[in-house]
PDB file of C-alpha atoms and ligand atoms in Angstrom:
ATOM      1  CA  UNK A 532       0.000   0.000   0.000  1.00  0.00           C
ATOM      2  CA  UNK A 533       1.455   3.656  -1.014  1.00  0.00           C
ATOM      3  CA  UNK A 534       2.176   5.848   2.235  1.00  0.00           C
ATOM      4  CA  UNK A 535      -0.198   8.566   0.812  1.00  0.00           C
ATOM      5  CA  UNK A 536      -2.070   9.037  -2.778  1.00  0.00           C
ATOM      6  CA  UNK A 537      -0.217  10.915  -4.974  1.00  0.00           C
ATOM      7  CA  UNK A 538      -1.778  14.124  -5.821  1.00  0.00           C
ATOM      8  CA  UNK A 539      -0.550  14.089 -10.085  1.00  0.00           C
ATOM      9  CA  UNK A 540      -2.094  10.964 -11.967  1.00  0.00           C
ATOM     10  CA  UNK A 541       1.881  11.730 -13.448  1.00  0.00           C
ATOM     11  CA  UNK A 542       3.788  10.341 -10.442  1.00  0.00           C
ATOM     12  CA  UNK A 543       5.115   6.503 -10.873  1.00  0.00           C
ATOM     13  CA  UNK A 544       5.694   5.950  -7.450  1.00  0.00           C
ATOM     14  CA  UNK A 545       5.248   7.375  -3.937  1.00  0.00           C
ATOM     15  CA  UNK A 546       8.503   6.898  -1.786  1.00  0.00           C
ATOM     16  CA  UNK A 547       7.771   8.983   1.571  1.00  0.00           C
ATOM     17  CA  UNK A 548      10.221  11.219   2.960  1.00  0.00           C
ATOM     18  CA  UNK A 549       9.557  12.104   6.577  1.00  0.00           C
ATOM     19  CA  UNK A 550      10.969  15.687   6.310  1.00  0.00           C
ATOM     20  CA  UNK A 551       8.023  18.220   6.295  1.00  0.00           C
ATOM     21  CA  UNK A 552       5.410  20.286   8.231  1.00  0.00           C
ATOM     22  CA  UNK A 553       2.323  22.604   8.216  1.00  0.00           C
ATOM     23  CA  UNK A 554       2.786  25.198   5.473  1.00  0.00           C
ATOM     24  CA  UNK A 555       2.902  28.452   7.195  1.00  0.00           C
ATOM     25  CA  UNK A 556       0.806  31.311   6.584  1.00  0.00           C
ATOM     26  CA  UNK A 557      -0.834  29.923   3.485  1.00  0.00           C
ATOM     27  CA  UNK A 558      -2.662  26.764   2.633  1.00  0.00           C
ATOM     28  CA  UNK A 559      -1.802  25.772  -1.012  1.00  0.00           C
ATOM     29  CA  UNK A 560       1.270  26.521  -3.037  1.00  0.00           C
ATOM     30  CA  UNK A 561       1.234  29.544  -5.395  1.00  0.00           C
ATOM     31  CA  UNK A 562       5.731  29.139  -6.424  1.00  0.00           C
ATOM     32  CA  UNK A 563       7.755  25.916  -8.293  1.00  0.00           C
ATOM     33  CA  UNK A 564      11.318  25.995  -7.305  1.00  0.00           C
ATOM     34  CA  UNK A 565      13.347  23.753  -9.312  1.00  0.00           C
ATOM     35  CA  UNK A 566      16.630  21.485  -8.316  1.00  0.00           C
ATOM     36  CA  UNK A 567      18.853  19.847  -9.291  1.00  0.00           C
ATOM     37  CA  UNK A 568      20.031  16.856  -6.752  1.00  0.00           C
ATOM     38  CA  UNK A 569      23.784  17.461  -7.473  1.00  0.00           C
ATOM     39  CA  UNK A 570      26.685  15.579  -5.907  1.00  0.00           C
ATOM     40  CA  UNK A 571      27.181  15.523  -1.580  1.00  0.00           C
ATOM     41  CA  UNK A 572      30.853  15.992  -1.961  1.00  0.00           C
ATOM     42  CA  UNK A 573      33.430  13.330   0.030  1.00  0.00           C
ATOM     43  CA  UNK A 574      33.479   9.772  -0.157  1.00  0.00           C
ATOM     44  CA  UNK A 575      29.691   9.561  -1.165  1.00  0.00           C
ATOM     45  CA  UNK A 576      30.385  11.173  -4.589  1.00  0.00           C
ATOM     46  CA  UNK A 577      31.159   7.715  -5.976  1.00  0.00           C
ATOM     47  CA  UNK A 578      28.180   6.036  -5.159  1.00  0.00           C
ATOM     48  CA  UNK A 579      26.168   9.274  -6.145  1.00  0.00           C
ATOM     49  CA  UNK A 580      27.947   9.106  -9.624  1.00  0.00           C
ATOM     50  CA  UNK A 581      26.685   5.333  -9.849  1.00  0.00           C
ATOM     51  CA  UNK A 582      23.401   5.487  -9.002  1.00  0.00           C
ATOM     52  CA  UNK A 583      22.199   9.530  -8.637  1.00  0.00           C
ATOM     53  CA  UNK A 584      18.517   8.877  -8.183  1.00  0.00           C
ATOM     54  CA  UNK A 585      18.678   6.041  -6.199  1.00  0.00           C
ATOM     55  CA  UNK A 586      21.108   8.007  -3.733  1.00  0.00           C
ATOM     56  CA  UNK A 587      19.200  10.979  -4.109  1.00  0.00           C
ATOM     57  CA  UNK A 588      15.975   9.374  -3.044  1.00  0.00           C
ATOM     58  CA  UNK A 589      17.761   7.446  -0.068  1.00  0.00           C
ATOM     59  CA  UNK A 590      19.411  10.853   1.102  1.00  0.00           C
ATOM     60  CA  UNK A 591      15.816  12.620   0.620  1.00  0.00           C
ATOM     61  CA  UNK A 592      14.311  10.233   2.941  1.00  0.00           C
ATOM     62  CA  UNK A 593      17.498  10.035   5.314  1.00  0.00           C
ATOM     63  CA  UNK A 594      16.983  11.630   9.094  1.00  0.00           C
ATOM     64  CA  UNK A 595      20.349  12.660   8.721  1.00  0.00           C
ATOM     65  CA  UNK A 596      19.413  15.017   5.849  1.00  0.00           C
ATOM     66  CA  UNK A 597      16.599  16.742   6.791  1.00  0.00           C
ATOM     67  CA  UNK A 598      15.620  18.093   3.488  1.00  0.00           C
ATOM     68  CA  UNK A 599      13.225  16.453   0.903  1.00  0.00           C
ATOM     69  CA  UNK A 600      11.427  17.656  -2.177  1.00  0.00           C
ATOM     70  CA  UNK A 601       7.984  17.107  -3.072  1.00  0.00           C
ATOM     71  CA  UNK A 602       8.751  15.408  -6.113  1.00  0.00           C
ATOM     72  CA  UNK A 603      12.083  13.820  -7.958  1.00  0.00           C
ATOM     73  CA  UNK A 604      12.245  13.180 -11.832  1.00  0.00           C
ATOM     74  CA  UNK A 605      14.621  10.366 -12.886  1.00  0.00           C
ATOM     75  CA  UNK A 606      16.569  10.407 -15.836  1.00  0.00           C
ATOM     76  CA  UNK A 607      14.559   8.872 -17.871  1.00  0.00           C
ATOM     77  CA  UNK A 608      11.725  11.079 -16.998  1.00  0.00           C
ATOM     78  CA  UNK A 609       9.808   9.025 -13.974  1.00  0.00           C
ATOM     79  CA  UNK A 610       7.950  11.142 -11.118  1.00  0.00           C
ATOM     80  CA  UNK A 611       8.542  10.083  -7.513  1.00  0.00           C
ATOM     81  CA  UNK A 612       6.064  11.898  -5.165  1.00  0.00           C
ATOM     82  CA  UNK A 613       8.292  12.267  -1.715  1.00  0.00           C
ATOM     83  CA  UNK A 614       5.684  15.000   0.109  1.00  0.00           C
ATOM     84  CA  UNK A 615       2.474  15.456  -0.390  1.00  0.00           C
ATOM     85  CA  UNK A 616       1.875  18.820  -1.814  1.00  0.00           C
ATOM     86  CA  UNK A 617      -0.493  20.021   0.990  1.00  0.00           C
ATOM     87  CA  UNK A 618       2.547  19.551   3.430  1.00  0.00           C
ATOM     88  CA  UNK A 619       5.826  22.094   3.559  1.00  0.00           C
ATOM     89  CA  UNK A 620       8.770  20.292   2.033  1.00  0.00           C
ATOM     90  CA  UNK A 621      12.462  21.199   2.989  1.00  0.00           C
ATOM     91  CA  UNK A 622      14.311  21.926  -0.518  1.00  0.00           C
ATOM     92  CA  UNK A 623      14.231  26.061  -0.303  1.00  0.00           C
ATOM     93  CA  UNK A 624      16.345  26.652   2.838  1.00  0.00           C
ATOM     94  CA  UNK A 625      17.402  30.564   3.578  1.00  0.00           C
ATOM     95  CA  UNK A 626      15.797  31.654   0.614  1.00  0.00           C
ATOM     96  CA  UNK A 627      13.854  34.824  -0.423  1.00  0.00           C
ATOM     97  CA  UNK A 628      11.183  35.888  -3.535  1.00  0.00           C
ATOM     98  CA  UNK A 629       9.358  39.180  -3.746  1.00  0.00           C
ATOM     99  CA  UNK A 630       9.419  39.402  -0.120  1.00  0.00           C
ATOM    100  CA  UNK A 631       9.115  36.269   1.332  1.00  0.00           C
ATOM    101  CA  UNK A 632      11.479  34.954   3.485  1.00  0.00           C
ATOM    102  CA  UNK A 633       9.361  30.984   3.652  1.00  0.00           C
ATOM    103  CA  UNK A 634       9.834  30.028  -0.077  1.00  0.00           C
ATOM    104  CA  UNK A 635       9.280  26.637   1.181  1.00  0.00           C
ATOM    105  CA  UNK A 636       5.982  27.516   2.614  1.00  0.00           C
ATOM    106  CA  UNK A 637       4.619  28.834  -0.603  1.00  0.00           C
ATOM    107  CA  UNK A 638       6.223  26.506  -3.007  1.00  0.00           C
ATOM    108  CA  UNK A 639       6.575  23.121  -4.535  1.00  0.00           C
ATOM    109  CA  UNK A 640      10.183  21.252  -4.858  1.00  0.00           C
ATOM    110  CA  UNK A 641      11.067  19.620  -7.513  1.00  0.00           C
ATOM    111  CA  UNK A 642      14.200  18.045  -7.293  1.00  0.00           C
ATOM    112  CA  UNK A 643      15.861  16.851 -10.795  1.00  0.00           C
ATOM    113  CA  UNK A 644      18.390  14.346 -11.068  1.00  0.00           C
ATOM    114  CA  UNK A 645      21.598  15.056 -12.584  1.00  0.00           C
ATOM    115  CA  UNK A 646      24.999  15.781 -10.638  1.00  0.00           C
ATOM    116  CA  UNK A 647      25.511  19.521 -11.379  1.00  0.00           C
ATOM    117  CA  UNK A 648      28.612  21.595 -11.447  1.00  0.00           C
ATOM    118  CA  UNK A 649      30.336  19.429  -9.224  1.00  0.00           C
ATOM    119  CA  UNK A 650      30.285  16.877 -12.043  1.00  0.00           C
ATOM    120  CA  UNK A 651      30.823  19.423 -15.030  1.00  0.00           C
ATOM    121  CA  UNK A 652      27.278  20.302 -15.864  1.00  0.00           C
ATOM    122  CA  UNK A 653      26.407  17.542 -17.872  1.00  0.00           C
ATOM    123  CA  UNK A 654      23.074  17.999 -20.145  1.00  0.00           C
ATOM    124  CA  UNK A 655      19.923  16.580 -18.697  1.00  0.00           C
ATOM    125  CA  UNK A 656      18.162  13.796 -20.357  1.00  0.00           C
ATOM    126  CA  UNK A 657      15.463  14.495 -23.226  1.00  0.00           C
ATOM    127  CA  UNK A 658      13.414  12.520 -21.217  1.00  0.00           C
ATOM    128  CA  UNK A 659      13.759  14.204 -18.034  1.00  0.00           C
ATOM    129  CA  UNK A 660      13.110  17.319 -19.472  1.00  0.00           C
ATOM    130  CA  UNK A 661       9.585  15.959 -20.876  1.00  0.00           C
ATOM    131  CA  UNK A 662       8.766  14.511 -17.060  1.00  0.00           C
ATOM    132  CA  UNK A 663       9.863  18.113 -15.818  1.00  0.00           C
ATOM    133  CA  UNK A 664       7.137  20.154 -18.019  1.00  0.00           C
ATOM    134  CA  UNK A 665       4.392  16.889 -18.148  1.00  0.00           C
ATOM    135  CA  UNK A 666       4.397  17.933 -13.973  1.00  0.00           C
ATOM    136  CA  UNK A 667       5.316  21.429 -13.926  1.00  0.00           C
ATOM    137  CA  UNK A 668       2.083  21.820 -16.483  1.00  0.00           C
ATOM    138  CA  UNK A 669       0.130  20.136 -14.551  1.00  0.00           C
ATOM    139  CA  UNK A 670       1.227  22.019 -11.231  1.00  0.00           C
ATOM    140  CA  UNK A 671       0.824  25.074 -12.868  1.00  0.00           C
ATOM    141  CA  UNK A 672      -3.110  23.982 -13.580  1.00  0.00           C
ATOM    142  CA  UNK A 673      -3.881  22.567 -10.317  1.00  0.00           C
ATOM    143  CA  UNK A 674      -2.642  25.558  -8.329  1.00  0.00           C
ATOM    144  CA  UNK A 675      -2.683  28.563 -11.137  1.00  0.00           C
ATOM    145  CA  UNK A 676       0.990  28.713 -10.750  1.00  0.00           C
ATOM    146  CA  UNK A 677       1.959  32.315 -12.289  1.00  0.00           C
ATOM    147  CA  UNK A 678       4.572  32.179 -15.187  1.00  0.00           C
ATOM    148  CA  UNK A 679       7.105  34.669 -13.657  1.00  0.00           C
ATOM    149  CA  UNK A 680       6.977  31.503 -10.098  1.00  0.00           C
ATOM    150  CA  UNK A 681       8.174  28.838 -11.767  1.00  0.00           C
ATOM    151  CA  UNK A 682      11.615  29.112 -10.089  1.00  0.00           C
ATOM    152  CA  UNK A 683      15.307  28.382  -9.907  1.00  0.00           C
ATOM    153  CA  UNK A 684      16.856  27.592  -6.649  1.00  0.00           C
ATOM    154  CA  UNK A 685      19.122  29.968  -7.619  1.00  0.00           C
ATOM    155  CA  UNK A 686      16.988  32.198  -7.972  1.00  0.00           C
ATOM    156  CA  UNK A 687      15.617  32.305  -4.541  1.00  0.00           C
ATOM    157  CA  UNK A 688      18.829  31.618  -3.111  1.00  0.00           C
ATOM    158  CA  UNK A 689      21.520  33.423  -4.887  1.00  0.00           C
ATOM    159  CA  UNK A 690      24.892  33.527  -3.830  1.00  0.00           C
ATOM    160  CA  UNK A 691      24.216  30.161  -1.600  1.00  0.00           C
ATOM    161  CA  UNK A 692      22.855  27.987  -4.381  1.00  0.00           C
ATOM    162  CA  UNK A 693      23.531  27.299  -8.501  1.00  0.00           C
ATOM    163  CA  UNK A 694      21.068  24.477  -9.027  1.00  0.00           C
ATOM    164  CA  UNK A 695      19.472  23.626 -11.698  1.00  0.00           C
ATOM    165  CA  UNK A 696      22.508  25.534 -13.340  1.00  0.00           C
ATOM    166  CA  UNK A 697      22.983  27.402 -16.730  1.00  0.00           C
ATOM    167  CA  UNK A 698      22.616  24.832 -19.339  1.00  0.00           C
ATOM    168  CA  UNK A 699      18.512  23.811 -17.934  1.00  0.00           C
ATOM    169  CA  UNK A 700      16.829  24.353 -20.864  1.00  0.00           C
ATOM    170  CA  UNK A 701      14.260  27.508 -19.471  1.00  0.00           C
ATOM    171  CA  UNK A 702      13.411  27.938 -23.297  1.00  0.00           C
ATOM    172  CA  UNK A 703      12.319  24.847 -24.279  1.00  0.00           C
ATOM    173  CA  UNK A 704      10.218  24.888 -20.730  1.00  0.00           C
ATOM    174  CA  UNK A 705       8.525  28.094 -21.732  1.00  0.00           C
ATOM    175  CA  UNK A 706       8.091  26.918 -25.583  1.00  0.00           C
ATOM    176  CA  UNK A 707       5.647  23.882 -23.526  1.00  0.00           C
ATOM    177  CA  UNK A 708       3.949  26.993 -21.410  1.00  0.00           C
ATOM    178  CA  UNK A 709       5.967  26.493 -18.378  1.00  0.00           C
ATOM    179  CA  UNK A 710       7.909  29.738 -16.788  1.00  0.00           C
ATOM    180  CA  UNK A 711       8.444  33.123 -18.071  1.00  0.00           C
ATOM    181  CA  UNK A 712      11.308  33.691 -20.527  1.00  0.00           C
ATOM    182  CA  UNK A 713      12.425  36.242 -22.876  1.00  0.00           C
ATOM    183  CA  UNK A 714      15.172  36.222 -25.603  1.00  0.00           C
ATOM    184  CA  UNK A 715      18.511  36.667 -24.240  1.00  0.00           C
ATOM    185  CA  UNK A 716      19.946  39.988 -26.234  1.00  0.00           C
ATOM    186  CA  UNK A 717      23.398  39.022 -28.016  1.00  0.00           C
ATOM    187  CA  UNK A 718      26.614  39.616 -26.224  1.00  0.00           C
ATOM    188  CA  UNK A 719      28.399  42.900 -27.180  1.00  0.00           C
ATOM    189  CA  UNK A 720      31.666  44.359 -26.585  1.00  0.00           C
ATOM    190  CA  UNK A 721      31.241  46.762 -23.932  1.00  0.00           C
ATOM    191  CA  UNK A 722      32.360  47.414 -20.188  1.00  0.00           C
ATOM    192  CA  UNK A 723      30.091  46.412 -17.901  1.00  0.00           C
ATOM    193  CA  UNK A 724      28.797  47.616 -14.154  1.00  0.00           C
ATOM    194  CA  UNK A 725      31.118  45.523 -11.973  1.00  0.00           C
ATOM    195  CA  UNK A 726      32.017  44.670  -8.328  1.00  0.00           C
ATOM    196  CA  UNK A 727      32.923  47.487  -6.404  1.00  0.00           C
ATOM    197  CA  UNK A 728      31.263  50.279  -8.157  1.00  0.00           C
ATOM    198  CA  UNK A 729      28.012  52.841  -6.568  1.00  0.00           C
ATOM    199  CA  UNK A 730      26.099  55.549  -7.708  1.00  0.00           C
ATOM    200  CA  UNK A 731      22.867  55.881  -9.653  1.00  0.00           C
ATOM    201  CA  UNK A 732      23.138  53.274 -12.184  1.00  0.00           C
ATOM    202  CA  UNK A 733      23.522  50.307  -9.559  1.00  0.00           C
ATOM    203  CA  UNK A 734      20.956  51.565  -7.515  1.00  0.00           C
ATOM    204  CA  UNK A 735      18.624  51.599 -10.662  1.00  0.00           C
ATOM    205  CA  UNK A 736      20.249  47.807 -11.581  1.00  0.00           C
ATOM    206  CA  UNK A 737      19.139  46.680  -8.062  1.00  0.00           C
ATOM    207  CA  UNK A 738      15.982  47.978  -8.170  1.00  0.00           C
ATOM    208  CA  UNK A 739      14.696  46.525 -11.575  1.00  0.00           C
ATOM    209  CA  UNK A 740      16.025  43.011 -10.141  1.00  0.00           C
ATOM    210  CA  UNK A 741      14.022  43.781  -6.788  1.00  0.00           C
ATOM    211  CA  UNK A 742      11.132  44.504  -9.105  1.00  0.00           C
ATOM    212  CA  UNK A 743      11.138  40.736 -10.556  1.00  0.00           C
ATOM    213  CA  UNK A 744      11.403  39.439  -7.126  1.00  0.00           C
ATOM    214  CA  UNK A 745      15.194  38.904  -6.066  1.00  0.00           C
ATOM    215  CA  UNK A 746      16.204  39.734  -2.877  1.00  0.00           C
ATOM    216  CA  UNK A 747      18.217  42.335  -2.383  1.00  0.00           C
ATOM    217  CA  UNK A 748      18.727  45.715  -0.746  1.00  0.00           C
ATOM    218  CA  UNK A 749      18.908  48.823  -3.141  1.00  0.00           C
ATOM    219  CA  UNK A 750      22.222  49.758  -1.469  1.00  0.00           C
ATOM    220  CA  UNK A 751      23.719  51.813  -4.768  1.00  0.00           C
ATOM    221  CA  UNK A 752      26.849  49.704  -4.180  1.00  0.00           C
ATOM    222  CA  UNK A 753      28.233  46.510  -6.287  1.00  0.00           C
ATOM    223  CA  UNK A 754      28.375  44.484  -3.527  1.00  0.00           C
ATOM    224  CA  UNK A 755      28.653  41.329  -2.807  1.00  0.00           C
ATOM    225  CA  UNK A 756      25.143  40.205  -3.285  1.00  0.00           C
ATOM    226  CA  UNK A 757      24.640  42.344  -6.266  1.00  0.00           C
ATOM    227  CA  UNK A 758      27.231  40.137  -7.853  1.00  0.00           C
ATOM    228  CA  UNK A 759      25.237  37.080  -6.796  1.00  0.00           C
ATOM    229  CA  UNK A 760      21.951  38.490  -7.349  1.00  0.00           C
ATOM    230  CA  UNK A 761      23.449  39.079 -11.080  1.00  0.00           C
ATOM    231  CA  UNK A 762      24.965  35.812 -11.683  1.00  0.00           C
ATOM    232  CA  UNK A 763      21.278  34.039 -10.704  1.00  0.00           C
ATOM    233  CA  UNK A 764      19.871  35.853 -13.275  1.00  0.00           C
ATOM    234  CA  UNK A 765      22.016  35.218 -15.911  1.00  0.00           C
ATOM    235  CA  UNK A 766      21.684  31.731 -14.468  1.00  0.00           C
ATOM    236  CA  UNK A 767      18.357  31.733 -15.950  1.00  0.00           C
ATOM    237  CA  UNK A 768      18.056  34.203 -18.481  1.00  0.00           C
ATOM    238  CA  UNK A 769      21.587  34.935 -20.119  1.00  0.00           C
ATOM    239  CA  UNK A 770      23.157  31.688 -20.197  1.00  0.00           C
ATOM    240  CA  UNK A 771      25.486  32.413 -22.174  1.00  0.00           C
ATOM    241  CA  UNK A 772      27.996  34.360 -19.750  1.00  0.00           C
ATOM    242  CA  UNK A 773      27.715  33.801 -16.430  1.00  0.00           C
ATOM    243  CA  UNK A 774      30.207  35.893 -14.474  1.00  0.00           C
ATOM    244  CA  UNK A 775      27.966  38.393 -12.164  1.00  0.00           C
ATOM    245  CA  UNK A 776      28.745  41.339 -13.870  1.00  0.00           C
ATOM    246  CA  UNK A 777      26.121  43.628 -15.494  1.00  0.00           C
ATOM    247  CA  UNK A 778      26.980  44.004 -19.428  1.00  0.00           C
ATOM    248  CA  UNK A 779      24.476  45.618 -21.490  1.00  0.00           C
ATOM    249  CA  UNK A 780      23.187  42.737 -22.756  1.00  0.00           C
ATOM    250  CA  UNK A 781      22.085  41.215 -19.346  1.00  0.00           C
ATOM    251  CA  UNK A 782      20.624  44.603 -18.581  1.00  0.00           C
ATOM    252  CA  UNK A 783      18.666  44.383 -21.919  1.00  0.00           C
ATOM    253  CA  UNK A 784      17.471  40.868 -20.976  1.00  0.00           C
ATOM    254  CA  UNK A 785      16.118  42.199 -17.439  1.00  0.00           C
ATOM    255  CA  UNK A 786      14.380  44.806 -19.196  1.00  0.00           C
ATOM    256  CA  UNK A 787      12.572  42.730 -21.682  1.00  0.00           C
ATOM    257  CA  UNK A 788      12.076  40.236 -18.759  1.00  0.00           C
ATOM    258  CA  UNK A 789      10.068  42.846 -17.057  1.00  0.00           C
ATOM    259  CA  UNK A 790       8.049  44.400 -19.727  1.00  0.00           C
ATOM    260  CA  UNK A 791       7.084  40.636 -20.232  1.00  0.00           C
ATOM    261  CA  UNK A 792       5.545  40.594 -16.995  1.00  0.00           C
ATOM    262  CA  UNK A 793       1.514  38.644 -17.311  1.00  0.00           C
ATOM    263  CA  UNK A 794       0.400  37.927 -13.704  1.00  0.00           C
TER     264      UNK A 794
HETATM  265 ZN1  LIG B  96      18.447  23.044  -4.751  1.00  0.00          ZN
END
């Protein structure tokens, strides 16, 4: 008998992972926050690299972890319900989105196997991909997920987190109706806002980011987080070069990513 019915008629299997709660301060998810599972770094790498999703589900379900994600797509595309969607998974940790400090609370995990940076960035599986927008779709149905909160870890951790990583495909999710995305504009040759630099034009760089929802102050200084803040959304939406610093053609792309704003 399954620990709990799965709430998509997508999910293969139910494999319950005892790490959640109440979701506080709302009662149904309105946010997606993507993963990937990655590699745990040490001695367990080599088992990871053997069997990622089996590990991954084991280390979802671990006490020792204390995270888990509502759902886990295999490689080749199968849904594994962990948490049932009601409950408040542990995948966000210190996080922030337009405000809000409990991402987990408002969101649904989806953790995606595939070892990450640690393991070069290696391309996720065609198939994979397909389970990702078959559940994000429906998700996005169920709940009336907004475009612009379908999510990157990244995104709502910057500076802490990388995951899914530059090469997940957000175009060929938004081609299927999942996410928000815009056309990257082409590279140029120019010299961008970098590290270390204030005044006007970084206070007006942190603000437009604010506006889509990233957390950070509007200090007027390059900082630290600026950098980060930067490098998550190039991350997602200027793939191409992803180095923190604000060239005109990741400035561009923010622009067109907000004057694509539907919610
Ligand atoms: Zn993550």
């Amino acid at each position: 008998m399954r620990a709990f019915e799965p709430d998509s008629r997508l999910v293969g299997d139910v494999v319950a992972s005892p790490h959640h709660g109440a979701r506080i301060g709302c009662t149904a998810p309105d946010a997606i926050v993507l993963h990937y599972t990655g590699l745990p770094g040490g001695e367990r790498d080599e088992a990871w690299r053997r069997d990622p999703g089996g590990e991954a589900l084991k280390w979802l379900c671990d006490p020792r972890s204390q995270v888990s994600a509502h759902y886990l797509i295999e490689e080749d595309g199968r849904i594994i319900q962990l948490v049932p969607e009601a409950r408040r998974a542990w995948h966000a940790g210190l996080s922030s989105w337009r405000g809000a400090t409990d991402v987990n609370s408002l969101s649904i995990g989806v953790e995606i196997v595939n070892p990450g940076h640690a393991a070069g960035l290696p391309h996720f599986h065609e198939r994979q991909i397909d389970g990702v927008i078959a559940l994000c779709r429906d998700l996005i149905t169920r709940h009336n997920i907004a475009p612009v909160r379908v999510l990157a870890h990244s995104d709502v951790s910057p500076g802490r987190k990388v995951d899914p990583g530059e090469r997940f495909p957000w175009a060929e999710l938004a081609f299927s109706g999942v996410g928000h995305w815009v056309e990257p504009a082409p590279l140029e040759d120019d010299s961008p806002l970098v590290f270390g630099e204030e005044g006007q034009p970084v206070r007006a760089l942190q603000a437009m980011l604010a506006l889509y929802g990233y957390g950070l102050p509007l200090t007027g200084v390059y900082d630290k987080t600026t950098r980060d803040v930067v490098a998550a959304f190039q991350r997602h939406f200027r793939q191409q070069r992803v180095d923190g610093a604000a060239d005109v053609s990741t400035v561009k792309t923010l622009h067109e990513v907000l004057m694509g704003i539907r919610d």
